[in-house]
């Protein structure tokens, strides 16, 4: 009896070499993914700005703790608002144009802060504007990268968004440690959105969007740019067009989407991962890094600790770029959630027992715990929830449901960051982090129970698996060959 043997996409490319066919070029795709996710560097700088800026604002302009909490958390509230229309906007204007439009409010926010930072209401408006950009970009950028990527490197390119966020976080930490003037800090931060706008102008639009708009010649040019002039694009172009036509034929009302098992299971996975990403407390740790280290009483300054944490995040994210298409999504999510739970438990226990005893000999624990937590987050729960939406949601529901999932993500981020200080005041910093640790443990159970592996699988294969029809996925002609020499 014969059985199917699964071929990875790397094996398929090797077969293309043997048969004399030219495989797709990777360099143009890497360039496009890098340039498009420069927008994510801008996001990272927005997120970590408050960690350095709020202590300066408290000192120079006497803002209160409550006002500082709003300065930090209004970004996430704006992101909630910005994520909602981002999917339809990307569908209407195109992924590239949407990203170009969305970066404008962020650029405006830095200019407002630079020249009017002494007015607290201007800070609120500026941070809310930056948040609108952040929420929209978090939807449009992963969508663009997923649609330009060949399946063989889709996972790798999908990690670029999180890698670039961590680079932005580290860059702003470095600036904040060197520069103590809010105006100078904000003007330097405003440079990168301009760099993004100038460089992204030379990158083509998503071929999927161009096919959706029946601009087939433009779609051909786009695919040739991404894959190389020697690559045979006809089959891929036909497949994209067929998927779009099938989506149009099967276009349904919103409530009918949930009648499809593959769609609602994909929705549960997407929403669950997004919720656990924020309920892990990552943005609370990120926004208040300096204050956490101030309370720990370690030998390093809070600024130096923040830089170290940012550097470890970047390294961990780069490691994920290498591992994602080898180890797979599920194993990285599992390791990530377990490690986050352990790190937060150690941090919570340290702060809890520091109320009763002298833990000066263990003052390294907060630095190690926070660094380990952010590194663990960066290898799994940082990049994968954003990336996996493009892999498990069907084309007909992707733009709307991606926006909805992202908006839920940012709403939870707002609630966590805005209420973190109140939670610490109410139950203490130790129990707060222990609570986050428990949530990370629950996310491990969620991943093991519900999340399906999508590594190397096409949209159709993933849909079959989510619907519980694994045999149909196995026998997709793009996934297997039959080897009669292998006995069952």
CSV table of C-alpha atoms in Angstrom, one decimal:
chain,number,residue,atom,x,y,z
A,1,UNK,CA,0.0,0.0,0.0
A,2,UNK,CA,1.3,3.4,-0.9
A,3,UNK,CA,1.3,6.5,1.3
A,4,UNK,CA,1.9,10.2,0.4
A,5,UNK,CA,5.2,11.8,1.1
A,6,UNK,CA,5.0,15.5,2.0
A,7,UNK,CA,7.4,17.8,0.1
A,8,UNK,CA,8.6,21.0,1.7
A,9,UNK,CA,8.7,24.0,-0.6
A,10,UNK,CA,12.5,23.9,-0.4
A,11,UNK,CA,12.3,20.4,-1.9
A,12,UNK,CA,10.0,21.6,-4.6
A,13,UNK,CA,12.5,24.3,-5.5
A,14,UNK,CA,15.3,21.7,-5.7
A,15,UNK,CA,13.1,19.7,-8.1
A,16,UNK,CA,12.7,22.9,-10.2
A,17,UNK,CA,16.5,23.1,-10.5
A,18,UNK,CA,16.7,19.5,-11.5
A,19,UNK,CA,14.0,19.9,-14.2
A,20,UNK,CA,15.7,23.0,-15.6
A,21,UNK,CA,13.2,25.5,-14.4
A,22,UNK,CA,14.3,28.7,-12.8
A,23,UNK,CA,13.3,29.2,-9.2
A,24,UNK,CA,12.1,32.6,-7.9
A,25,UNK,CA,14.7,35.1,-6.9
A,26,UNK,CA,14.7,35.9,-3.2
A,27,UNK,CA,16.6,39.1,-3.1
A,28,UNK,CA,13.9,41.4,-4.5
A,29,UNK,CA,11.4,39.9,-2.0
A,30,UNK,CA,13.7,40.5,0.9
A,31,UNK,CA,14.3,44.1,-0.2
A,32,UNK,CA,10.5,44.7,-0.6
A,33,UNK,CA,9.8,43.1,2.8
A,34,UNK,CA,12.5,45.1,4.5
A,35,UNK,CA,11.5,48.5,3.0
A,36,UNK,CA,7.8,48.0,3.6
A,37,UNK,CA,8.4,47.0,7.2
A,38,UNK,CA,10.5,50.2,7.8
A,39,UNK,CA,7.0,51.3,8.8
A,40,UNK,CA,7.3,48.8,11.7
A,41,UNK,CA,10.5,50.4,12.8
A,42,UNK,CA,8.5,53.6,13.1
A,43,UNK,CA,6.0,51.7,15.3
A,44,UNK,CA,8.7,50.4,17.5
A,45,UNK,CA,10.0,53.9,18.1
A,46,UNK,CA,6.5,55.1,19.0
A,47,UNK,CA,6.1,52.3,21.5
A,48,UNK,CA,9.4,52.7,23.4
A,49,UNK,CA,9.4,56.5,23.3
A,50,UNK,CA,7.2,56.8,26.4
A,51,UNK,CA,9.7,54.7,28.5
A,52,UNK,CA,12.3,57.4,28.0
A,53,UNK,CA,10.1,60.4,27.6
A,54,UNK,CA,7.7,60.1,30.5
A,55,UNK,CA,10.4,60.6,33.2
A,56,UNK,CA,11.6,63.7,31.3
A,57,UNK,CA,8.1,65.0,31.0
A,58,UNK,CA,7.4,64.4,34.7
A,59,UNK,CA,10.6,66.3,35.6
A,60,UNK,CA,10.4,69.2,33.2
A,61,UNK,CA,6.6,69.8,32.8
A,62,UNK,CA,5.4,68.2,36.1
A,63,UNK,CA,2.9,65.8,34.5
A,64,UNK,CA,1.2,63.5,36.9
A,65,UNK,CA,1.4,59.7,37.0
A,66,UNK,CA,-2.1,59.5,35.6
A,67,UNK,CA,-1.3,61.9,32.8
A,68,UNK,CA,1.9,59.8,32.0
A,69,UNK,CA,-0.3,56.7,31.9
A,70,UNK,CA,-2.5,58.4,29.3
A,71,UNK,CA,0.5,59.6,27.3
A,72,UNK,CA,1.7,56.0,27.2
A,73,UNK,CA,-1.6,54.3,26.5
A,74,UNK,CA,-3.3,56.6,24.1
A,75,UNK,CA,-1.1,55.1,21.4
A,76,UNK,CA,-2.8,51.8,21.8
A,77,UNK,CA,-6.3,53.4,21.9
A,78,UNK,CA,-5.5,55.2,18.6
A,79,UNK,CA,-4.2,51.9,17.2
A,80,UNK,CA,-7.6,50.3,18.1
A,81,UNK,CA,-9.3,53.0,16.1
A,82,UNK,CA,-6.8,52.9,13.2
A,83,UNK,CA,-6.9,49.1,12.8
A,84,UNK,CA,-10.7,49.0,12.1
A,85,UNK,CA,-10.7,50.7,8.7
A,86,UNK,CA,-7.2,49.6,7.7
A,87,UNK,CA,-8.3,46.3,5.9
A,88,UNK,CA,-11.1,48.0,3.8
A,89,UNK,CA,-8.7,50.9,3.1
A,90,UNK,CA,-6.0,48.5,1.9
A,91,UNK,CA,-8.7,46.8,-0.3
A,92,UNK,CA,-9.8,50.2,-1.7
A,93,UNK,CA,-6.5,52.0,-2.3
A,94,UNK,CA,-4.1,49.1,-2.5
A,95,UNK,CA,-1.7,47.8,0.2
A,96,UNK,CA,1.2,50.1,-0.9
A,97,UNK,CA,-0.9,53.3,-1.0
A,98,UNK,CA,-2.5,52.5,2.3
A,99,UNK,CA,0.9,52.2,4.0
A,100,UNK,CA,2.0,55.5,2.5
A,101,UNK,CA,-1.2,57.2,3.7
A,102,UNK,CA,-1.0,55.6,7.2
A,103,UNK,CA,2.5,56.9,7.9
A,104,UNK,CA,1.4,60.5,7.6
A,105,UNK,CA,-0.4,60.8,11.0
A,106,UNK,CA,2.7,59.2,12.7
A,107,UNK,CA,5.0,61.8,11.1
A,108,UNK,CA,2.7,64.6,12.2
A,109,UNK,CA,2.7,63.3,15.7
A,110,UNK,CA,6.5,63.7,16.1
A,111,UNK,CA,6.3,67.3,14.8
A,112,UNK,CA,3.5,68.1,17.2
A,113,UNK,CA,5.5,66.7,20.1
A,114,UNK,CA,8.6,68.5,19.1
A,115,UNK,CA,7.1,72.0,19.0
A,116,UNK,CA,4.2,71.8,21.5
A,117,UNK,CA,5.2,69.2,24.1
A,118,UNK,CA,4.6,71.6,27.0
A,119,UNK,CA,0.8,71.3,26.4
A,120,UNK,CA,-0.5,68.0,27.8
A,121,UNK,CA,-3.5,68.0,25.4
A,122,UNK,CA,-1.2,68.3,22.4
A,123,UNK,CA,0.7,65.3,23.7
A,124,UNK,CA,-2.6,63.4,23.9
A,125,UNK,CA,-3.5,64.3,20.4
A,126,UNK,CA,-0.1,63.5,19.0
A,127,UNK,CA,0.1,60.1,20.7
A,128,UNK,CA,-3.4,59.2,19.5
A,129,UNK,CA,-2.4,60.1,15.9
A,130,UNK,CA,0.7,58.0,16.2
A,131,UNK,CA,-1.6,55.2,17.4
A,132,UNK,CA,-3.9,55.5,14.4
A,133,UNK,CA,-0.9,54.9,12.2
A,134,UNK,CA,0.3,52.1,14.3
A,135,UNK,CA,-3.0,50.2,14.2
A,136,UNK,CA,-3.4,50.6,10.4
A,137,UNK,CA,0.2,49.7,9.6
A,138,UNK,CA,-0.1,46.6,11.8
A,139,UNK,CA,-2.8,45.4,9.4
A,140,UNK,CA,-1.6,46.6,6.0
A,141,UNK,CA,2.2,45.8,6.3
A,142,UNK,CA,1.8,42.0,7.2
A,143,UNK,CA,-0.9,41.8,4.5
A,144,UNK,CA,1.5,43.3,1.9
A,145,UNK,CA,4.4,41.1,2.9
A,146,UNK,CA,2.3,37.9,2.8
A,147,UNK,CA,1.0,38.7,-0.7
A,148,UNK,CA,4.4,39.5,-2.2
A,149,UNK,CA,6.2,36.5,-0.7
A,150,UNK,CA,6.7,33.2,-2.4
A,151,UNK,CA,5.5,30.3,-0.2
A,152,UNK,CA,9.1,29.0,0.2
A,153,UNK,CA,10.1,32.1,2.2
A,154,UNK,CA,6.7,33.3,3.4
A,155,UNK,CA,7.4,32.5,7.0
A,156,UNK,CA,10.8,34.2,7.0
A,157,UNK,CA,9.5,37.4,5.4
A,158,UNK,CA,6.5,37.3,7.7
A,159,UNK,CA,8.9,37.7,10.7
A,160,UNK,CA,10.3,41.0,9.3
A,161,UNK,CA,7.4,43.0,10.8
A,162,UNK,CA,8.3,42.0,14.4
A,163,UNK,CA,12.1,42.2,13.7
A,164,UNK,CA,11.7,45.8,12.5
A,165,UNK,CA,9.5,46.7,15.5
A,166,UNK,CA,12.3,45.5,17.9
A,167,UNK,CA,14.8,47.5,15.9
A,168,UNK,CA,12.7,50.6,16.3
A,169,UNK,CA,12.3,49.9,20.1
A,170,UNK,CA,16.1,49.5,20.5
A,171,UNK,CA,16.8,52.6,18.4
A,172,UNK,CA,14.5,54.7,20.5
A,173,UNK,CA,15.9,53.3,23.8
A,174,UNK,CA,19.4,54.3,22.5
A,175,UNK,CA,18.2,57.8,21.6
A,176,UNK,CA,16.5,58.2,24.9
A,177,UNK,CA,19.6,57.3,26.8
A,178,UNK,CA,21.7,59.8,24.9
A,179,UNK,CA,19.2,62.7,24.4
A,180,UNK,CA,17.4,64.3,27.4
A,181,UNK,CA,15.6,66.9,25.3
A,182,UNK,CA,12.1,66.0,24.1
A,183,UNK,CA,12.2,68.3,21.1
A,184,UNK,CA,15.5,66.8,19.8
A,185,UNK,CA,14.3,63.3,20.5
A,186,UNK,CA,11.1,63.8,18.6
A,187,UNK,CA,12.7,65.5,15.6
A,188,UNK,CA,15.2,62.7,15.1
A,189,UNK,CA,12.4,60.2,15.5
A,190,UNK,CA,10.5,62.0,12.6
A,191,UNK,CA,13.3,61.2,10.2
A,192,UNK,CA,12.5,57.6,9.7
A,193,UNK,CA,8.9,58.0,8.4
A,194,UNK,CA,10.4,60.3,5.7
A,195,UNK,CA,13.0,57.6,4.8
A,196,UNK,CA,10.2,55.1,4.6
A,197,UNK,CA,8.1,57.2,2.3
A,198,UNK,CA,11.0,57.9,0.0
A,199,UNK,CA,12.3,54.4,-0.3
A,200,UNK,CA,8.9,52.6,-0.5
A,201,UNK,CA,8.0,54.7,-3.6
A,202,UNK,CA,10.2,52.4,-5.7
A,203,UNK,CA,8.6,49.1,-4.6
A,204,UNK,CA,5.8,47.6,-6.6
A,205,UNK,CA,2.2,47.1,-5.4
A,206,UNK,CA,1.0,43.7,-4.2
A,207,UNK,CA,0.4,41.4,-7.2
A,208,UNK,CA,-2.7,40.0,-5.5
A,209,UNK,CA,-4.3,43.5,-5.2
A,210,UNK,CA,-3.5,44.2,-8.8
A,211,UNK,CA,-5.2,41.0,-9.9
A,212,UNK,CA,-8.2,41.8,-7.8
A,213,UNK,CA,-8.5,45.1,-9.7
A,214,UNK,CA,-8.1,43.3,-13.0
A,215,UNK,CA,-4.8,45.1,-13.7
A,216,UNK,CA,-3.2,42.0,-15.1
A,217,UNK,CA,-0.3,43.7,-16.9
A,218,UNK,CA,0.6,45.5,-13.8
A,219,UNK,CA,0.3,42.3,-11.8
A,220,UNK,CA,2.7,40.6,-14.3
A,221,UNK,CA,5.2,43.4,-13.9
A,222,UNK,CA,4.9,43.2,-10.2
A,223,UNK,CA,5.5,39.4,-10.1
A,224,UNK,CA,8.4,39.7,-12.4
A,225,UNK,CA,10.0,42.3,-10.1
A,226,UNK,CA,9.5,40.1,-7.0
A,227,UNK,CA,10.4,36.8,-8.6
A,228,UNK,CA,13.0,37.8,-11.2
A,229,UNK,CA,12.7,38.1,-15.0
A,230,UNK,CA,13.8,34.5,-15.6
A,231,UNK,CA,11.0,33.0,-13.4
A,232,UNK,CA,8.0,31.5,-15.1
A,233,UNK,CA,5.2,33.5,-13.6
A,234,UNK,CA,2.2,32.2,-15.6
A,235,UNK,CA,1.2,29.4,-13.2
A,236,UNK,CA,1.4,31.6,-10.2
A,237,UNK,CA,-0.5,34.4,-11.9
A,238,UNK,CA,-3.2,31.9,-12.9
A,239,UNK,CA,-3.4,30.6,-9.4
A,240,UNK,CA,-3.8,34.0,-7.9
A,241,UNK,CA,-6.5,34.9,-10.4
A,242,UNK,CA,-8.4,31.6,-9.8
A,243,UNK,CA,-8.3,32.2,-6.0
A,244,UNK,CA,-9.7,35.7,-6.4
A,245,UNK,CA,-12.4,34.5,-8.8
A,246,UNK,CA,-13.4,31.7,-6.4
A,247,UNK,CA,-13.6,34.3,-3.6
A,248,UNK,CA,-15.9,36.5,-5.7
A,249,UNK,CA,-18.1,33.5,-6.6
A,250,UNK,CA,-18.3,32.5,-2.9
A,251,UNK,CA,-18.8,36.1,-1.6
A,252,UNK,CA,-21.1,35.9,1.4
A,253,UNK,CA,-22.7,38.1,4.0
A,254,UNK,CA,-20.7,38.6,7.2
A,255,UNK,CA,-22.9,36.2,9.3
A,256,UNK,CA,-22.6,33.5,6.6
A,257,UNK,CA,-18.8,33.5,7.0
A,258,UNK,CA,-19.2,31.7,10.3
A,259,UNK,CA,-21.0,28.8,8.7
A,260,UNK,CA,-17.6,27.7,7.2
A,261,UNK,CA,-15.7,25.6,9.7
A,262,UNK,CA,-12.3,26.6,8.3
A,263,UNK,CA,-13.2,30.3,8.6
A,264,UNK,CA,-14.5,30.3,12.1
A,265,UNK,CA,-11.7,28.0,13.4
A,266,UNK,CA,-9.2,30.4,11.7
A,267,UNK,CA,-11.0,33.3,13.3
A,268,UNK,CA,-10.8,31.6,16.8
A,269,UNK,CA,-7.0,31.0,16.3
A,270,UNK,CA,-6.4,34.5,15.1
A,271,UNK,CA,-8.4,36.2,17.8
A,272,UNK,CA,-7.0,33.9,20.5
A,273,UNK,CA,-3.4,34.5,19.5
A,274,UNK,CA,-4.0,38.3,19.3
A,275,UNK,CA,-5.7,38.3,22.8
A,276,UNK,CA,-3.0,36.2,24.4
A,277,UNK,CA,-0.3,38.4,22.8
A,278,UNK,CA,-1.5,41.4,24.7
A,279,UNK,CA,-2.8,39.7,27.8
A,280,UNK,CA,0.8,38.5,28.3
A,281,UNK,CA,1.5,42.1,29.5
A,282,UNK,CA,4.1,42.8,26.9
A,283,UNK,CA,3.1,46.4,26.3
A,284,UNK,CA,3.0,47.1,30.0
A,285,UNK,CA,6.6,45.8,30.3
A,286,UNK,CA,7.6,47.7,27.2
A,287,UNK,CA,6.0,51.1,28.1
A,288,UNK,CA,7.2,51.0,31.7
A,289,UNK,CA,10.6,49.3,31.3
A,290,UNK,CA,12.5,52.1,33.0
A,291,UNK,CA,10.2,52.3,36.0
A,292,UNK,CA,10.4,48.5,36.4
A,293,UNK,CA,14.2,48.7,36.6
A,294,UNK,CA,14.0,51.7,38.9
A,295,UNK,CA,12.1,49.6,41.4
A,296,UNK,CA,14.5,46.7,41.1
A,297,UNK,CA,17.5,48.6,42.5
A,298,UNK,CA,20.0,46.9,40.2
A,299,UNK,CA,23.6,48.1,39.6
A,300,UNK,CA,22.8,49.1,36.0
A,301,UNK,CA,20.9,52.3,35.2
A,302,UNK,CA,17.3,51.9,33.9
A,303,UNK,CA,18.4,53.3,30.5
A,304,UNK,CA,21.2,50.8,30.2
A,305,UNK,CA,18.9,47.9,31.2
A,306,UNK,CA,16.3,49.1,28.6
A,307,UNK,CA,19.0,49.1,25.9
A,308,UNK,CA,20.1,45.6,26.9
A,309,UNK,CA,16.5,44.3,26.7
A,310,UNK,CA,16.1,46.0,23.3
A,311,UNK,CA,19.3,44.4,21.9
A,312,UNK,CA,18.2,40.9,23.1
A,313,UNK,CA,14.8,41.4,21.5
A,314,UNK,CA,16.4,42.2,18.1
A,315,UNK,CA,18.7,39.2,18.4
A,316,UNK,CA,15.8,36.9,19.3
A,317,UNK,CA,13.7,38.2,16.4
A,318,UNK,CA,16.5,37.6,14.0
A,319,UNK,CA,16.8,34.0,15.2
A,320,UNK,CA,13.1,33.6,14.6
A,321,UNK,CA,13.7,34.7,11.0
A,322,UNK,CA,16.0,31.8,10.5
A,323,UNK,CA,13.9,29.2,12.4
A,324,UNK,CA,10.3,30.1,11.3
A,325,UNK,CA,10.4,28.1,8.0
A,326,UNK,CA,12.3,25.2,9.6
A,327,UNK,CA,10.9,24.7,13.0
A,328,UNK,CA,7.4,25.8,12.2
A,329,UNK,CA,4.9,28.1,13.8
A,330,UNK,CA,3.4,25.9,16.5
A,331,UNK,CA,6.6,24.8,18.2
A,332,UNK,CA,7.9,28.4,18.3
A,333,UNK,CA,4.6,29.6,19.8
A,334,UNK,CA,4.7,26.8,22.4
A,335,UNK,CA,8.3,27.5,23.5
A,336,UNK,CA,7.6,31.2,23.5
A,337,UNK,CA,4.5,31.0,25.8
A,338,UNK,CA,6.2,28.6,28.2
A,339,UNK,CA,9.3,30.7,28.5
A,340,UNK,CA,7.3,33.9,29.0
A,341,UNK,CA,5.3,32.3,31.8
A,342,UNK,CA,8.5,31.2,33.6
A,343,UNK,CA,10.2,34.6,33.2
A,344,UNK,CA,7.1,36.5,34.5
A,345,UNK,CA,6.7,34.1,37.4
A,346,UNK,CA,10.4,34.8,38.4
A,347,UNK,CA,9.8,38.6,38.1
A,348,UNK,CA,6.6,38.5,40.1
A,349,UNK,CA,8.1,36.3,42.8
A,350,UNK,CA,11.1,38.7,43.1
A,351,UNK,CA,8.9,41.8,43.6
A,352,UNK,CA,6.5,39.9,45.9
A,353,UNK,CA,9.2,38.7,48.3
A,354,UNK,CA,11.2,42.0,48.1
A,355,UNK,CA,8.4,43.4,50.3
A,356,UNK,CA,9.4,41.1,53.1
A,357,UNK,CA,13.1,40.6,52.8
A,358,UNK,CA,16.3,42.1,51.4
A,359,UNK,CA,16.9,40.7,47.9
A,360,UNK,CA,19.9,42.9,47.0
A,361,UNK,CA,21.9,39.7,46.2
A,362,UNK,CA,19.2,38.8,43.7
A,363,UNK,CA,18.9,42.3,42.1
A,364,UNK,CA,19.9,40.8,38.7
A,365,UNK,CA,16.6,38.8,38.6
A,366,UNK,CA,14.4,41.6,37.1
A,367,UNK,CA,16.9,42.3,34.3
A,368,UNK,CA,17.3,38.6,33.5
A,369,UNK,CA,13.5,38.0,33.7
A,370,UNK,CA,12.5,41.0,31.6
A,371,UNK,CA,15.2,40.3,29.1
A,372,UNK,CA,14.2,36.6,28.9
A,373,UNK,CA,10.5,37.6,28.6
A,374,UNK,CA,11.1,40.0,25.7
A,375,UNK,CA,13.4,37.5,24.0
A,376,UNK,CA,10.8,34.7,24.4
A,377,UNK,CA,8.0,37.0,23.1
A,378,UNK,CA,10.1,37.9,20.1
A,379,UNK,CA,10.6,34.3,19.0
A,380,UNK,CA,6.9,33.4,18.9
A,381,UNK,CA,4.1,35.5,20.2
A,382,UNK,CA,5.6,38.7,18.8
A,383,UNK,CA,5.7,37.9,15.1
A,384,UNK,CA,3.5,34.8,14.5
A,385,UNK,CA,0.1,36.1,15.5
A,386,UNK,CA,0.4,38.9,12.9
A,387,UNK,CA,1.8,36.6,10.3
A,388,UNK,CA,-0.5,33.7,10.7
A,389,UNK,CA,-3.6,35.7,10.0
A,390,UNK,CA,-2.6,35.9,6.3
A,391,UNK,CA,-2.1,32.2,6.3
A,392,UNK,CA,-5.3,30.9,7.8
A,393,UNK,CA,-7.9,33.5,6.9
A,394,UNK,CA,-9.5,33.0,3.5
A,395,UNK,CA,-9.1,35.8,0.9
A,396,UNK,CA,-12.8,36.7,0.9
A,397,UNK,CA,-12.7,37.4,4.7
A,398,UNK,CA,-9.1,38.4,5.2
A,399,UNK,CA,-9.3,42.1,5.0
A,400,UNK,CA,-12.2,42.5,7.3
A,401,UNK,CA,-11.3,39.9,9.8
A,402,UNK,CA,-7.6,41.0,9.9
A,403,UNK,CA,-8.8,44.5,10.8
A,404,UNK,CA,-11.2,43.1,13.5
A,405,UNK,CA,-8.5,40.9,15.0
A,406,UNK,CA,-6.0,43.7,15.0
A,407,UNK,CA,-8.5,46.1,16.6
A,408,UNK,CA,-9.2,43.6,19.4
A,409,UNK,CA,-5.4,43.3,19.9
A,410,UNK,CA,-5.0,47.1,20.3
A,411,UNK,CA,-8.0,47.5,22.5
A,412,UNK,CA,-6.6,44.9,24.9
A,413,UNK,CA,-3.2,46.7,24.7
A,414,UNK,CA,-4.9,50.0,25.7
A,415,UNK,CA,-6.6,48.4,28.6
A,416,UNK,CA,-3.4,46.8,29.9
A,417,UNK,CA,-1.2,49.8,29.5
A,418,UNK,CA,-3.7,52.3,30.8
A,419,UNK,CA,-4.6,50.2,33.8
A,420,UNK,CA,-1.2,48.7,34.6
A,421,UNK,CA,-0.3,51.5,37.1
A,422,UNK,CA,-3.7,51.2,38.8
A,423,UNK,CA,-3.4,47.4,38.9
A,424,UNK,CA,0.1,47.7,40.5
A,425,UNK,CA,-1.2,50.2,43.1
A,426,UNK,CA,-4.2,47.9,43.9
A,427,UNK,CA,-2.6,44.4,44.2
A,428,UNK,CA,1.2,45.2,44.0
A,429,UNK,CA,3.7,44.7,41.2
A,430,UNK,CA,4.5,41.1,42.2
A,431,UNK,CA,1.0,39.7,42.0
A,432,UNK,CA,0.4,41.7,38.7
A,433,UNK,CA,3.3,39.9,37.0
A,434,UNK,CA,2.3,36.6,38.5
A,435,UNK,CA,-1.2,37.1,36.9
A,436,UNK,CA,0.5,37.7,33.5
A,437,UNK,CA,2.5,34.6,34.1
A,438,UNK,CA,-0.7,32.5,34.5
A,439,UNK,CA,-2.2,34.0,31.3
A,440,UNK,CA,1.0,33.0,29.4
A,441,UNK,CA,0.6,29.4,30.8
A,442,UNK,CA,-3.0,29.4,29.5
A,443,UNK,CA,-1.8,30.5,26.1
A,444,UNK,CA,0.4,27.4,25.9
A,445,UNK,CA,-2.7,25.2,26.4
A,446,UNK,CA,-4.5,27.2,23.7
A,447,UNK,CA,-1.6,26.7,21.2
A,448,UNK,CA,-1.3,23.0,21.8
A,449,UNK,CA,-5.1,22.5,21.6
A,450,UNK,CA,-6.1,24.6,18.7
A,451,UNK,CA,-3.3,26.1,16.6
A,452,UNK,CA,-2.6,24.2,13.3
A,453,UNK,CA,0.8,24.1,11.7
A,454,UNK,CA,0.8,26.2,8.5
A,455,UNK,CA,4.5,25.9,7.5
A,456,UNK,CA,4.9,25.3,3.8
A,457,UNK,CA,1.2,24.9,3.1
A,458,UNK,CA,-0.9,26.8,0.5
A,459,UNK,CA,-4.1,28.7,1.4
A,460,UNK,CA,-6.2,25.8,0.1
A,461,UNK,CA,-4.3,23.2,2.1
A,462,UNK,CA,-4.6,25.2,5.3
A,463,UNK,CA,-8.4,25.5,4.7
A,464,UNK,CA,-8.7,21.8,4.4
A,465,UNK,CA,-6.8,21.2,7.6
A,466,UNK,CA,-8.8,23.8,9.5
A,467,UNK,CA,-12.0,22.1,8.3
A,468,UNK,CA,-10.8,18.8,9.6
A,469,UNK,CA,-10.3,17.3,6.2
A,470,UNK,CA,-6.6,16.5,6.5
A,471,UNK,CA,-6.6,13.9,3.7
A,472,UNK,CA,-7.7,16.5,1.2
A,473,UNK,CA,-4.8,18.6,2.2
A,474,UNK,CA,-2.4,15.7,1.9
A,475,UNK,CA,-3.6,14.9,-1.6
A,476,UNK,CA,-3.3,18.5,-2.9
A,477,UNK,CA,-1.2,18.2,-6.0
A,478,UNK,CA,1.0,21.1,-4.9
A,479,UNK,CA,1.9,19.3,-1.7
A,480,UNK,CA,2.6,15.6,-2.3
A,481,UNK,CA,4.0,13.0,-4.7
A,482,UNK,CA,3.1,9.4,-4.4
A,483,UNK,CA,6.0,7.1,-3.7
A,484,UNK,CA,5.0,3.5,-4.5
A,485,UNK,CA,8.3,2.2,-3.2
A,486,UNK,CA,7.4,3.2,0.4
A,487,UNK,CA,5.1,0.6,2.0
A,488,UNK,CA,2.6,1.5,4.7
